[in-house]
Tab-separated table of C-alpha atoms and ligand atoms in Angstrom:
chain	number	residue	atom	x	y	z
A	1	MET	CA	4.294	-160.361	-1.651
A	2	SER	CA	5.312	-158.287	1.337
A	3	TYR	CA	8.441	-156.238	1.778
A	4	ILE	CA	10.263	-156.195	5.078
A	5	ALA	CA	13.557	-154.798	6.389
A	6	VAL	CA	16.560	-157.120	6.091
A	7	LYS	CA	16.999	-159.376	9.152
A	8	GLY	CA	18.961	-157.612	11.886
A	9	THR	CA	18.367	-154.129	10.429
A	10	HIS	CA	15.734	-151.697	11.600
A	11	ASP	CA	13.974	-148.478	10.624
A	12	ILE	CA	14.285	-145.451	12.853
A	13	TYR	CA	11.338	-143.035	12.883
A	14	GLY	CA	9.145	-140.868	15.099
A	15	ASP	CA	10.306	-140.445	18.713
A	16	GLU	CA	13.152	-142.869	18.074
A	17	ALA	CA	14.532	-140.678	15.264
A	18	ASP	CA	14.361	-137.646	17.588
A	19	GLY	CA	16.154	-139.645	20.300
A	20	TYR	CA	18.939	-140.804	17.955
A	21	SER	CA	19.514	-137.307	16.705
A	22	TYR	CA	19.596	-135.953	20.280
A	23	ILE	CA	22.187	-138.557	21.338
A	24	GLN	CA	24.406	-137.711	18.359
A	25	THR	CA	24.072	-133.961	18.961
A	26	VAL	CA	25.130	-134.321	22.604
A	27	PHE	CA	28.013	-136.627	21.625
A	28	LYS	CA	29.294	-134.191	18.964
A	29	ALA	CA	29.028	-131.199	21.311
A	30	ILE	CA	31.068	-132.990	24.005
A	31	ALA	CA	33.673	-134.206	21.462
A	32	GLU	CA	34.074	-130.608	20.268
A	33	LEU	CA	34.590	-129.467	23.873
A	34	TYR	CA	37.575	-131.834	23.929
A	35	GLY	CA	39.018	-130.397	20.703
A	36	TYR	CA	37.770	-133.075	18.270
A	37	ARG	CA	36.613	-132.313	14.726
A	38	GLY	CA	34.267	-134.288	12.537
A	39	ILE	CA	35.343	-136.840	9.931
A	40	GLU	CA	33.207	-138.898	7.556
A	41	THR	CA	34.635	-141.889	5.771
A	42	PRO	CA	32.851	-144.218	3.330
A	43	VAL	CA	30.745	-147.106	4.576
A	44	LEU	CA	32.377	-149.246	1.876
A	45	GLU	CA	36.116	-150.055	2.038
A	46	TYR	CA	38.383	-152.577	0.358
A	47	THR	CA	38.286	-155.781	2.375
A	48	ASN	CA	42.029	-155.965	2.968
A	49	LEU	CA	41.816	-152.797	5.110
A	50	PHE	CA	39.932	-154.637	7.855
A	51	GLU	CA	41.962	-157.831	7.528
A	52	ARG	CA	45.138	-155.794	7.966
A	53	SER	CA	44.107	-153.299	10.649
A	54	THR	CA	41.116	-154.614	12.563
A	55	GLY	CA	42.899	-157.946	12.675
A	56	GLU	CA	42.586	-161.331	11.051
A	57	SER	CA	42.174	-163.067	14.397
A	58	SER	CA	39.196	-160.971	15.529
A	59	ASP	CA	35.723	-162.530	15.424
A	60	VAL	CA	34.517	-159.432	13.593
A	61	VAL	CA	36.880	-160.036	10.659
A	62	ARG	CA	36.757	-163.850	10.697
A	63	LYS	CA	33.007	-164.293	10.888
A	64	GLU	CA	30.974	-161.131	10.852
A	65	MET	CA	31.908	-159.046	7.829
A	66	TYR	CA	29.564	-158.227	4.970
A	67	THR	CA	32.070	-158.869	2.191
A	68	PHE	CA	31.302	-159.198	-1.509
A	69	LEU	CA	32.802	-158.689	-4.965
A	70	ASP	CA	31.668	-155.511	-6.707
A	71	LYS	CA	30.960	-155.450	-10.440
A	72	GLY	CA	34.665	-154.842	-11.068
A	73	GLU	CA	35.509	-158.060	-9.149
A	74	ARG	CA	37.065	-156.101	-6.259
A	75	SER	CA	36.482	-157.442	-2.790
A	76	VAL	CA	34.747	-154.766	-0.742
A	77	THR	CA	33.310	-154.792	2.788
A	78	LEU	CA	30.654	-152.782	4.607
A	79	ARG	CA	32.630	-151.390	7.536
A	80	PRO	CA	32.258	-153.497	10.693
A	81	GLU	CA	33.741	-150.751	12.919
A	82	GLY	CA	34.850	-147.136	12.619
A	83	THR	CA	38.548	-147.018	13.459
A	84	ALA	CA	40.078	-148.712	10.393
A	85	GLY	CA	38.466	-146.330	7.873
A	86	VAL	CA	39.476	-143.274	9.900
A	87	ILE	CA	43.114	-144.397	10.150
A	88	ARG	CA	43.119	-145.273	6.436
A	89	SER	CA	41.916	-141.767	5.672
A	90	ILE	CA	44.543	-140.152	7.929
A	91	VAL	CA	47.319	-142.119	6.211
A	92	GLU	CA	45.943	-141.736	2.670
A	93	HIS	CA	45.700	-137.947	2.994
A	94	LYS	CA	48.833	-137.669	5.154
A	95	LEU	CA	46.810	-135.687	7.677
A	96	TYR	CA	49.677	-136.117	10.158
A	97	ALA	CA	51.808	-133.867	7.927
A	98	THR	CA	49.343	-130.993	7.890
A	99	SER	CA	47.872	-131.161	11.396
A	100	ASP	CA	49.292	-130.594	14.827
A	101	MET	CA	49.483	-133.737	16.886
A	102	PRO	CA	47.542	-135.301	18.370
A	103	LEU	CA	44.972	-135.463	15.615
A	104	LYS	CA	41.497	-135.717	17.145
A	105	VAL	CA	38.473	-136.727	15.087
A	106	TYR	CA	34.914	-137.870	15.784
A	107	TYR	CA	32.432	-139.681	13.550
A	108	THR	CA	28.949	-141.119	13.547
A	109	GLY	CA	27.570	-143.578	11.031
A	110	PRO	CA	26.267	-147.083	10.421
A	111	VAL	CA	28.416	-150.191	10.839
A	112	PHE	CA	27.581	-153.745	9.771
A	113	ARG	CA	28.224	-157.063	11.482
A	114	TYR	CA	26.732	-160.417	10.578
A	115	GLU	CA	25.868	-161.427	14.148
A	116	ARG	CA	22.882	-163.303	15.535
A	117	PRO	CA	20.256	-160.596	16.074
A	118	GLN	CA	19.112	-160.380	19.713
A	119	LEU	CA	18.434	-157.772	22.408
A	120	GLY	CA	20.899	-154.906	21.838
A	121	ARG	CA	22.505	-156.683	18.882
A	122	TYR	CA	21.761	-155.674	15.294
A	123	ARG	CA	23.392	-156.398	11.948
A	124	GLN	CA	23.330	-152.737	10.988
A	125	PHE	CA	23.761	-150.357	13.905
A	126	LEU	CA	24.847	-146.804	14.453
A	127	GLN	CA	28.183	-146.035	16.039
A	128	ALA	CA	29.429	-142.713	17.336
A	129	GLY	CA	33.132	-142.719	18.042
A	130	VAL	CA	36.366	-140.785	18.421
A	131	GLU	CA	39.985	-141.411	17.474
A	132	CYS	CA	42.946	-139.451	18.827
A	133	VAL	CA	46.224	-140.346	17.124
A	134	GLY	CA	49.828	-139.281	16.734
A	135	GLU	CA	50.878	-138.679	20.311
A	136	ASP	CA	51.400	-141.069	23.175
A	137	SER	CA	50.406	-140.070	26.680
A	138	PRO	CA	48.436	-141.575	29.553
A	139	TYR	CA	46.732	-138.175	29.751
A	140	LEU	CA	45.308	-138.662	26.254
A	141	ASP	CA	44.105	-142.170	27.170
A	142	ALA	CA	42.475	-140.796	30.325
A	143	GLU	CA	41.015	-137.829	28.442
A	144	CYS	CA	39.335	-140.184	25.974
A	145	ILE	CA	37.722	-142.095	28.841
A	146	CYS	CA	36.599	-138.792	30.416
A	147	LEU	CA	35.025	-137.789	27.096
A	148	ALA	CA	33.038	-141.038	26.990
A	149	MET	CA	31.909	-140.680	30.606
A	150	GLN	CA	31.084	-136.998	30.124
A	151	THR	CA	28.882	-137.865	27.135
A	152	PHE	CA	26.892	-140.366	29.178
A	153	SER	CA	26.607	-138.027	32.103
A	154	MET	CA	25.318	-135.205	29.832
A	155	LEU	CA	22.770	-137.669	28.453
A	156	GLY	CA	21.513	-138.090	32.026
A	157	PHE	CA	22.922	-141.527	32.967
A	158	LYS	CA	23.418	-142.003	36.705
A	159	ASN	CA	24.409	-145.630	37.348
A	160	LEU	CA	27.347	-146.106	35.030
A	161	LYS	CA	29.956	-148.791	35.407
A	162	LEU	CA	33.365	-148.199	33.850
A	163	LYS	CA	35.319	-151.425	33.388
A	164	VAL	CA	39.024	-151.167	32.609
A	165	ASN	CA	41.933	-153.499	31.980
A	166	THR	CA	45.394	-153.230	30.521
A	167	LEU	CA	46.682	-155.291	27.629
A	168	GLY	CA	50.216	-154.067	28.410
A	169	ASP	CA	52.942	-153.499	25.844
A	170	ALA	CA	54.141	-155.839	23.088
A	171	ASP	CA	56.556	-157.642	25.409
A	172	THR	CA	53.837	-158.168	28.027
A	173	ARG	CA	51.417	-159.568	25.469
A	174	LYS	CA	54.024	-161.960	24.050
A	175	LYS	CA	54.718	-163.467	27.488
A	176	TYR	CA	51.040	-163.513	28.410
A	177	ARG	CA	50.033	-165.249	25.180
A	178	ALA	CA	52.617	-167.973	25.839
A	179	ALA	CA	51.249	-168.419	29.378
A	180	LEU	CA	47.674	-168.712	28.077
A	181	GLN	CA	48.716	-171.169	25.373
A	182	GLU	CA	50.312	-173.383	28.003
A	183	PHE	CA	47.315	-173.104	30.347
A	184	PHE	CA	44.675	-173.900	27.718
A	185	ALA	CA	46.688	-176.607	25.900
A	186	THR	CA	45.357	-179.305	28.239
A	187	ARG	CA	41.811	-177.889	28.362
A	188	ILE	CA	41.101	-176.854	24.796
A	189	ASP	CA	39.684	-180.217	23.623
A	190	ASP	CA	36.605	-179.639	25.796
A	191	MET	CA	36.107	-176.046	24.675
A	192	CYS	CA	34.082	-174.515	21.821
A	193	GLU	CA	35.245	-174.553	18.200
A	194	ASP	CA	35.836	-170.783	18.270
A	195	CYS	CA	38.153	-171.110	21.256
A	196	LYS	CA	40.131	-173.816	19.421
A	197	GLN	CA	40.710	-171.286	16.624
A	198	ARG	CA	41.432	-168.512	19.127
A	199	LEU	CA	44.112	-170.604	20.831
A	200	LYS	CA	46.026	-170.701	17.544
A	201	LEU	CA	45.368	-167.131	16.368
A	202	ASN	CA	45.103	-165.043	19.522
A	203	PRO	CA	44.622	-166.900	22.840
A	204	MET	CA	43.696	-163.672	24.679
A	205	ARG	CA	40.366	-163.807	22.841
A	206	ILE	CA	39.457	-166.971	24.771
A	207	LEU	CA	39.010	-164.794	27.869
A	208	ASP	CA	36.159	-163.053	26.076
A	209	CYS	CA	34.301	-166.264	25.093
A	210	LYS	CA	30.546	-166.007	25.657
A	211	VAL	CA	29.974	-169.786	26.037
A	212	LYS	CA	29.009	-170.465	29.678
A	213	GLU	CA	31.107	-173.626	30.198
A	214	ASP	CA	34.145	-171.918	28.653
A	215	GLN	CA	33.686	-168.913	30.927
A	216	GLU	CA	34.045	-171.298	33.907
A	217	ARG	CA	37.344	-172.619	32.520
A	218	VAL	CA	38.606	-169.085	31.958
A	219	LYS	CA	38.244	-168.208	35.648
A	220	ASP	CA	41.490	-169.933	36.677
A	221	ALA	CA	43.498	-168.768	33.645
A	222	PRO	CA	46.660	-166.708	34.224
A	223	LYS	CA	45.995	-162.984	34.670
A	224	MET	CA	47.519	-160.292	32.477
A	225	LYS	CA	48.425	-158.224	35.543
A	226	ASP	CA	50.972	-160.889	36.612
A	227	TYR	CA	52.827	-160.534	33.308
A	228	LEU	CA	52.988	-156.758	32.968
A	229	SER	CA	56.399	-155.242	32.299
A	230	PRO	CA	57.280	-152.571	34.905
A	231	GLU	CA	56.765	-149.857	32.233
A	232	ALA	CA	53.337	-151.200	31.247
A	233	GLU	CA	52.308	-151.462	34.889
A	234	GLU	CA	53.422	-147.902	35.626
A	235	ARG	CA	51.559	-146.661	32.568
A	236	PHE	CA	48.347	-148.419	33.625
A	237	TYR	CA	48.380	-147.047	37.157
A	238	LYS	CA	49.266	-143.546	35.959
A	239	THR	CA	46.237	-143.571	33.625
A	240	LEU	CA	44.030	-144.860	36.438
A	241	SER	CA	45.248	-142.178	38.817
A	242	ILE	CA	44.366	-139.440	36.281
A	243	ILE	CA	40.874	-140.909	35.882
A	244	ASN	CA	40.550	-141.199	39.635
A	245	ASP	CA	41.517	-137.549	40.117
A	246	MET	CA	38.699	-136.639	37.720
A	247	GLY	CA	36.294	-138.329	40.138
A	248	ILE	CA	35.523	-141.227	37.800
A	249	GLU	CA	35.012	-144.586	39.480
A	250	TYR	CA	36.205	-147.721	37.732
A	251	GLU	CA	36.408	-151.439	38.190
A	252	ILE	CA	39.347	-153.541	36.926
A	253	ASP	CA	38.110	-156.517	34.891
A	254	ASP	CA	40.929	-159.003	34.212
A	255	ASN	CA	38.996	-160.664	31.410
A	256	LEU	CA	38.309	-157.507	29.421
A	257	VAL	CA	40.309	-157.994	26.203
A	258	ARG	CA	38.041	-156.281	23.632
A	259	GLY	CA	37.147	-157.629	20.231
A	260	LEU	CA	39.626	-156.013	17.883
A	261	ASP	CA	43.284	-156.949	17.387
A	262	TYR	CA	45.163	-153.683	17.675
A	263	TYR	CA	44.609	-152.757	21.335
A	264	GLY	CA	47.386	-152.380	23.938
A	265	HIS	CA	47.673	-150.653	27.327
A	266	ILE	CA	44.344	-149.436	28.698
A	267	VAL	CA	41.079	-150.842	27.318
A	268	PHE	CA	37.648	-149.976	28.667
A	269	GLU	CA	33.928	-150.518	28.426
A	270	VAL	CA	31.047	-148.471	29.761
A	271	HIS	CA	28.024	-150.373	31.081
A	272	ALA	CA	24.798	-149.121	32.624
A	273	LEU	CA	21.933	-150.745	34.445
A	274	SER	CA	18.474	-150.395	32.983
A	275	ASP	CA	15.623	-149.534	35.390
A	276	THR	CA	13.702	-152.394	33.797
A	277	GLY	CA	16.540	-154.848	34.472
A	278	LYS	CA	17.446	-155.380	30.809
A	279	ASP	CA	21.069	-155.926	29.833
A	280	TYR	CA	21.799	-154.484	26.388
A	281	GLY	CA	25.559	-155.148	26.708
A	282	ALA	CA	28.307	-152.522	26.718
A	283	LEU	CA	27.184	-149.014	25.738
A	284	ALA	CA	30.669	-148.067	24.551
A	285	GLY	CA	34.061	-149.657	24.324
A	286	GLY	CA	37.534	-148.647	23.293
A	287	GLY	CA	41.084	-148.238	24.377
A	288	HIS	CA	44.642	-147.443	23.459
A	289	TYR	CA	46.098	-148.898	20.258
A	290	ASP	CA	49.515	-148.986	18.708
A	291	GLY	CA	50.897	-149.665	15.274
A	292	MET	CA	47.857	-148.972	13.101
A	293	ILE	CA	49.282	-145.955	11.266
A	294	SER	CA	52.459	-147.831	10.257
A	295	THR	CA	50.516	-151.003	9.483
A	296	LEU	CA	48.615	-148.985	6.864
A	297	GLY	CA	51.797	-147.436	5.411
A	298	GLY	CA	52.149	-144.230	7.499
A	299	PRO	CA	55.105	-143.181	9.657
A	300	ALA	CA	55.576	-145.162	12.886
A	301	ASP	CA	56.225	-141.890	14.778
A	302	TYR	CA	52.462	-141.317	14.811
A	303	ASP	CA	51.491	-144.869	15.727
A	304	ALA	CA	49.974	-144.283	19.167
A	305	GLY	CA	46.226	-143.833	19.287
A	306	VAL	CA	43.221	-144.049	21.564
A	307	GLY	CA	39.511	-144.118	20.785
A	308	PHE	CA	36.117	-145.547	21.560
A	309	GLY	CA	32.908	-146.476	19.802
A	310	MET	CA	29.459	-146.065	21.308
A	311	GLY	CA	26.410	-147.987	20.132
A	312	VAL	CA	23.590	-145.491	19.579
A	313	GLU	CA	20.864	-148.209	19.553
A	314	ARG	CA	21.901	-149.459	22.974
A	315	VAL	CA	22.257	-145.953	24.396
A	316	TYR	CA	18.780	-145.098	23.081
A	317	SER	CA	17.164	-148.258	24.532
A	318	MET	CA	18.800	-147.705	27.889
A	319	MET	CA	17.730	-144.037	27.959
A	320	LYS	CA	14.186	-145.007	27.076
A	321	ASP	CA	14.038	-147.651	29.832
A	322	ASN	CA	15.417	-145.155	32.342
A	323	GLY	CA	13.029	-142.335	31.374
A	324	LEU	CA	15.816	-140.091	30.072
A	325	LEU	CA	14.107	-139.196	26.808
A	326	ASN	CA	10.941	-137.548	28.055
A	327	ASP	CA	11.740	-134.042	26.850
A	328	VAL	CA	13.622	-135.029	23.739
A	329	ALA	CA	10.888	-135.810	21.209
A	330	HIS	CA	10.483	-132.979	18.721
A	331	LYS	CA	7.345	-130.940	19.452
A	332	LEU	CA	5.719	-128.720	16.904
A	333	ASP	CA	5.361	-125.060	17.889
A	334	ILE	CA	2.233	-123.976	16.051
A	335	TYR	CA	-0.734	-125.610	14.356
A	336	LEU	CA	-2.338	-123.027	12.094
A	337	MET	CA	-6.097	-123.411	11.593
A	338	PRO	CA	-7.729	-121.754	8.580
A	339	ILE	CA	-11.482	-121.448	9.005
A	340	GLY	CA	-12.820	-121.895	5.484
A	341	GLU	CA	-11.462	-121.846	1.915
A	342	SER	CA	-11.567	-118.039	1.723
A	343	VAL	CA	-8.623	-117.589	4.140
A	344	MET	CA	-6.464	-120.421	2.730
A	345	ASP	CA	-4.094	-118.244	0.615
A	346	GLU	CA	-3.455	-115.720	3.407
A	347	CYS	CA	-2.948	-118.518	5.921
A	348	TYR	CA	-0.431	-120.225	3.667
A	349	GLU	CA	1.543	-116.984	3.377
A	350	LEU	CA	1.393	-116.555	7.147
A	351	LEU	CA	2.548	-120.159	7.650
A	352	GLU	CA	5.726	-119.485	5.670
A	353	ASN	CA	6.282	-116.256	7.632
A	354	ILE	CA	5.940	-118.065	10.962
A	355	ARG	CA	8.593	-120.558	9.799
A	356	LEU	CA	10.852	-117.664	8.772
A	357	ILE	CA	10.565	-116.191	12.276
A	358	GLY	CA	11.888	-119.570	13.487
A	359	TYR	CA	8.828	-121.415	14.799
A	360	SER	CA	7.919	-124.846	13.437
A	361	ALA	CA	4.405	-124.801	12.026
A	362	ILE	CA	1.981	-126.817	9.913
A	363	MET	CA	-1.597	-126.324	8.710
A	364	PRO	CA	-4.177	-128.481	6.930
A	365	PHE	CA	-4.543	-127.680	3.224
A	366	LYS	CA	-8.096	-128.991	3.050
A	367	VAL	CA	-10.942	-127.192	4.760
A	368	ALA	CA	-11.718	-129.036	7.997
A	369	LYS	CA	-14.002	-128.671	10.987
A	370	LEU	CA	-12.518	-126.880	13.997
A	371	GLY	CA	-12.977	-129.977	16.208
A	372	SER	CA	-11.054	-132.205	13.834
A	373	MET	CA	-8.272	-129.609	13.504
A	374	PHE	CA	-7.953	-129.467	17.305
A	375	LYS	CA	-7.657	-133.262	17.478
A	376	LYS	CA	-4.874	-133.214	14.892
A	377	ALA	CA	-3.176	-130.283	16.620
A	378	GLU	CA	-3.102	-132.206	19.896
A	379	ARG	CA	-1.791	-135.362	18.235
A	380	SER	CA	0.963	-133.290	16.583
A	381	GLY	CA	2.145	-132.137	20.010
A	382	ALA	CA	1.905	-128.472	18.949
A	383	LYS	CA	2.164	-125.968	21.771
A	384	PHE	CA	-0.196	-123.391	20.280
A	385	ALA	CA	-3.052	-123.286	17.806
A	386	LEU	CA	-3.375	-120.126	15.702
A	387	ILE	CA	-6.934	-119.776	14.447
A	388	ILE	CA	-7.899	-117.473	11.573
A	389	GLY	CA	-11.289	-116.946	9.903
A	390	ASP	CA	-12.719	-114.161	7.677
A	391	GLU	CA	-13.558	-111.988	10.638
A	392	GLU	CA	-10.027	-112.215	12.082
A	393	LEU	CA	-8.458	-111.534	8.718
A	394	GLU	CA	-10.549	-108.423	8.253
A	395	LYS	CA	-9.413	-107.086	11.656
A	396	GLY	CA	-5.768	-108.144	11.083
A	397	VAL	CA	-5.782	-110.493	14.106
A	398	ALA	CA	-5.729	-114.211	14.986
A	399	GLN	CA	-6.689	-116.305	18.032
A	400	LEU	CA	-3.679	-117.855	19.759
A	401	LYS	CA	-4.633	-120.828	21.946
A	402	ASN	CA	-2.241	-122.521	24.363
A	403	LEU	CA	-3.081	-126.197	23.803
A	404	ALA	CA	-1.931	-127.254	27.262
A	405	THR	CA	-3.695	-124.628	29.394
A	406	LYS	CA	-6.493	-123.940	26.852
A	407	GLU	CA	-5.982	-120.195	27.449
A	408	GLN	CA	-6.795	-118.150	24.354
A	409	LYS	CA	-6.002	-114.568	23.421
A	410	GLU	CA	-6.214	-112.309	20.380
A	411	VAL	CA	-2.897	-111.408	18.714
A	412	HIS	CA	-2.141	-108.837	16.006
A	413	LEU	CA	-0.813	-110.174	12.728
A	414	ALA	CA	1.252	-107.024	12.125
A	415	THR	CA	3.283	-107.732	15.273
A	416	LEU	CA	2.980	-111.514	15.232
A	417	ASP	CA	6.715	-112.130	15.722
A	418	GLU	CA	6.727	-110.193	19.006
A	419	GLU	CA	3.439	-111.728	20.158
A	420	LEU	CA	4.727	-115.258	19.487
A	421	ASP	CA	8.070	-114.561	21.205
A	422	ALA	CA	6.193	-113.332	24.284
A	423	ALA	CA	3.863	-116.362	24.291
A	424	PHE	CA	6.759	-118.826	23.975
A	425	ASP	CA	8.797	-116.958	26.636
A	426	GLU	CA	5.886	-117.363	28.982
A	427	ILE	CA	5.588	-121.134	28.539
A	428	GLU	CA	9.373	-121.477	28.993
A	429	GLU	CA	9.088	-119.617	32.256
A	430	HIS	CA	6.029	-121.557	33.389
A	431	GLY	CA	7.050	-125.072	32.363
A	432	ASP	CA	5.183	-128.310	33.222
A	433	ASP	CA	6.466	-128.420	36.789
A	434	CYS	CA	6.055	-124.698	37.534
A	435	ASP	CA	4.649	-124.180	41.026
A	436	CYS	CA	3.874	-120.449	40.887
A	437	PRO	CA	0.423	-119.614	42.361
A	438	HIS	CA	-1.003	-118.884	38.883
A	439	CYS	CA	0.009	-122.299	37.498
A	440	GLN	CA	-1.040	-124.088	40.696
A	441	GLU	CA	-4.459	-122.510	40.447
A	442	LYS	CA	-4.772	-123.565	36.805
A	443	LYS	CA	-3.801	-127.143	37.684
A	444	ASN	CA	-6.447	-127.256	40.416
B	501	LIG	P1	32.883	-152.664	19.616
B	501	LIG	O1	33.540	-152.031	18.427
B	501	LIG	O2	32.517	-154.104	19.420
B	501	LIG	O3	33.560	-152.396	20.895
B	501	LIG	O4	31.476	-151.910	19.728
B	501	LIG	C1	31.365	-150.607	20.220
B	501	LIG	C2	29.951	-150.397	20.694
B	501	LIG	O5	29.039	-150.614	19.626
B	501	LIG	C3	29.511	-151.410	21.755
B	501	LIG	O6	29.904	-150.972	23.038
B	501	LIG	C4	28.021	-151.410	21.583
B	501	LIG	O7	27.444	-150.317	22.237
B	501	LIG	C5	27.852	-151.231	20.096
B	501	LIG	N1	27.627	-152.508	19.423
B	501	LIG	C6	28.531	-153.483	19.124
B	501	LIG	N2	27.953	-154.472	18.443
B	501	LIG	C7	26.652	-154.136	18.291
B	501	LIG	C8	25.523	-154.754	17.656
B	501	LIG	N3	25.621	-155.896	16.997
B	501	LIG	N4	24.318	-154.117	17.695
B	501	LIG	C9	24.195	-152.921	18.335
B	501	LIG	N5	25.219	-152.293	18.929
B	501	LIG	C10	26.427	-152.885	18.923
């Protein structure tokens, strides 16, 4: 009998774990720069939340939810996206009554979708996202897009593609839906089963169909931009001009409709090209939404919102392909080497002290040969080895060896904190690509 991870899920460890944590740290720091605060909502929600807010016509709700009855016969669902739970929480705790508007929150956590696993597509994946609700302004929509782009640029991405579209206002969407229904009525018999359903529930979804033959048929379909009300059109171009003034380039994609039901006005996706030519799909997607707060029982005054969700798996894969994670893996600072059983107790005490000073450190707890300790130290990625035997202990010193340059010097245990600070300052100053004469000479 062997035990394996559930299909479509994956374990995250080693360099990958360091990469994921780096991506989330950068994302949180940027969100905080924009005035967002953290929120954590449960992974498990009552099923009707997603049916009501994410939308009964969305593929995510119709086909991809992990829904089951709990032991109390209540239908619960593992969240398939982040927005619904956040809005539920805002309404349940009446956060609009105690916070200034707009209310800005960010989250990270796993989401679950029963999709066919493939490149960049998992059944459990990690999303980092933001929601900004309670106030309606094209500036807030633009700001949310800037936040997404800023996150990617801080992560080191260069070739980003921002795709945008508008889904207009309610009046626009009503007219556009009717136009699509008329257009597809004579074509739908030859289209996929999903599109047949979409035509009844939400014909805009057909534009997003991934079936090749259907994509051909979609090309001649009416375009949303020809149905925009003057107000919706003005709103779209105002948002675009704010983004433009921020120096962000975009491309209008008429077929971008996004997967969830509650979007209106601007919607967007961020794509990037991998140096290895792989296409992991959109790195992040989001847009403006209306009506979610009142749909879940809150006051309609706070109904406007904007947000996005970013897929951490895809961002990680893309960063790895593009060599953006080289300095991210966690490296140990010090590998402490006790020479013989007699110095074990003192070394253990020293190990804890080194950690208290703030340097990461490990040591072997079984006596080992120096050669084998050096091999382990190198595999651990430690920057320095600190070697202590009876003789050193007697003199109150240790040998500090830089594992990259192999330079070794004696340090005093009584002033170890200062000696370590100086040694680490020096390697910061003379990093891998330092071209000072001393480092050049060592390289030669
Ligand atoms: P969505 O809510 O569908 O717009 O998804 C937001 C982001 O989550 C996407 O832009 C992707 O980066 C990521 N994502 C969506 N579905 C998956 C999946 N099945 N596996 C991994 N990442 C995903």
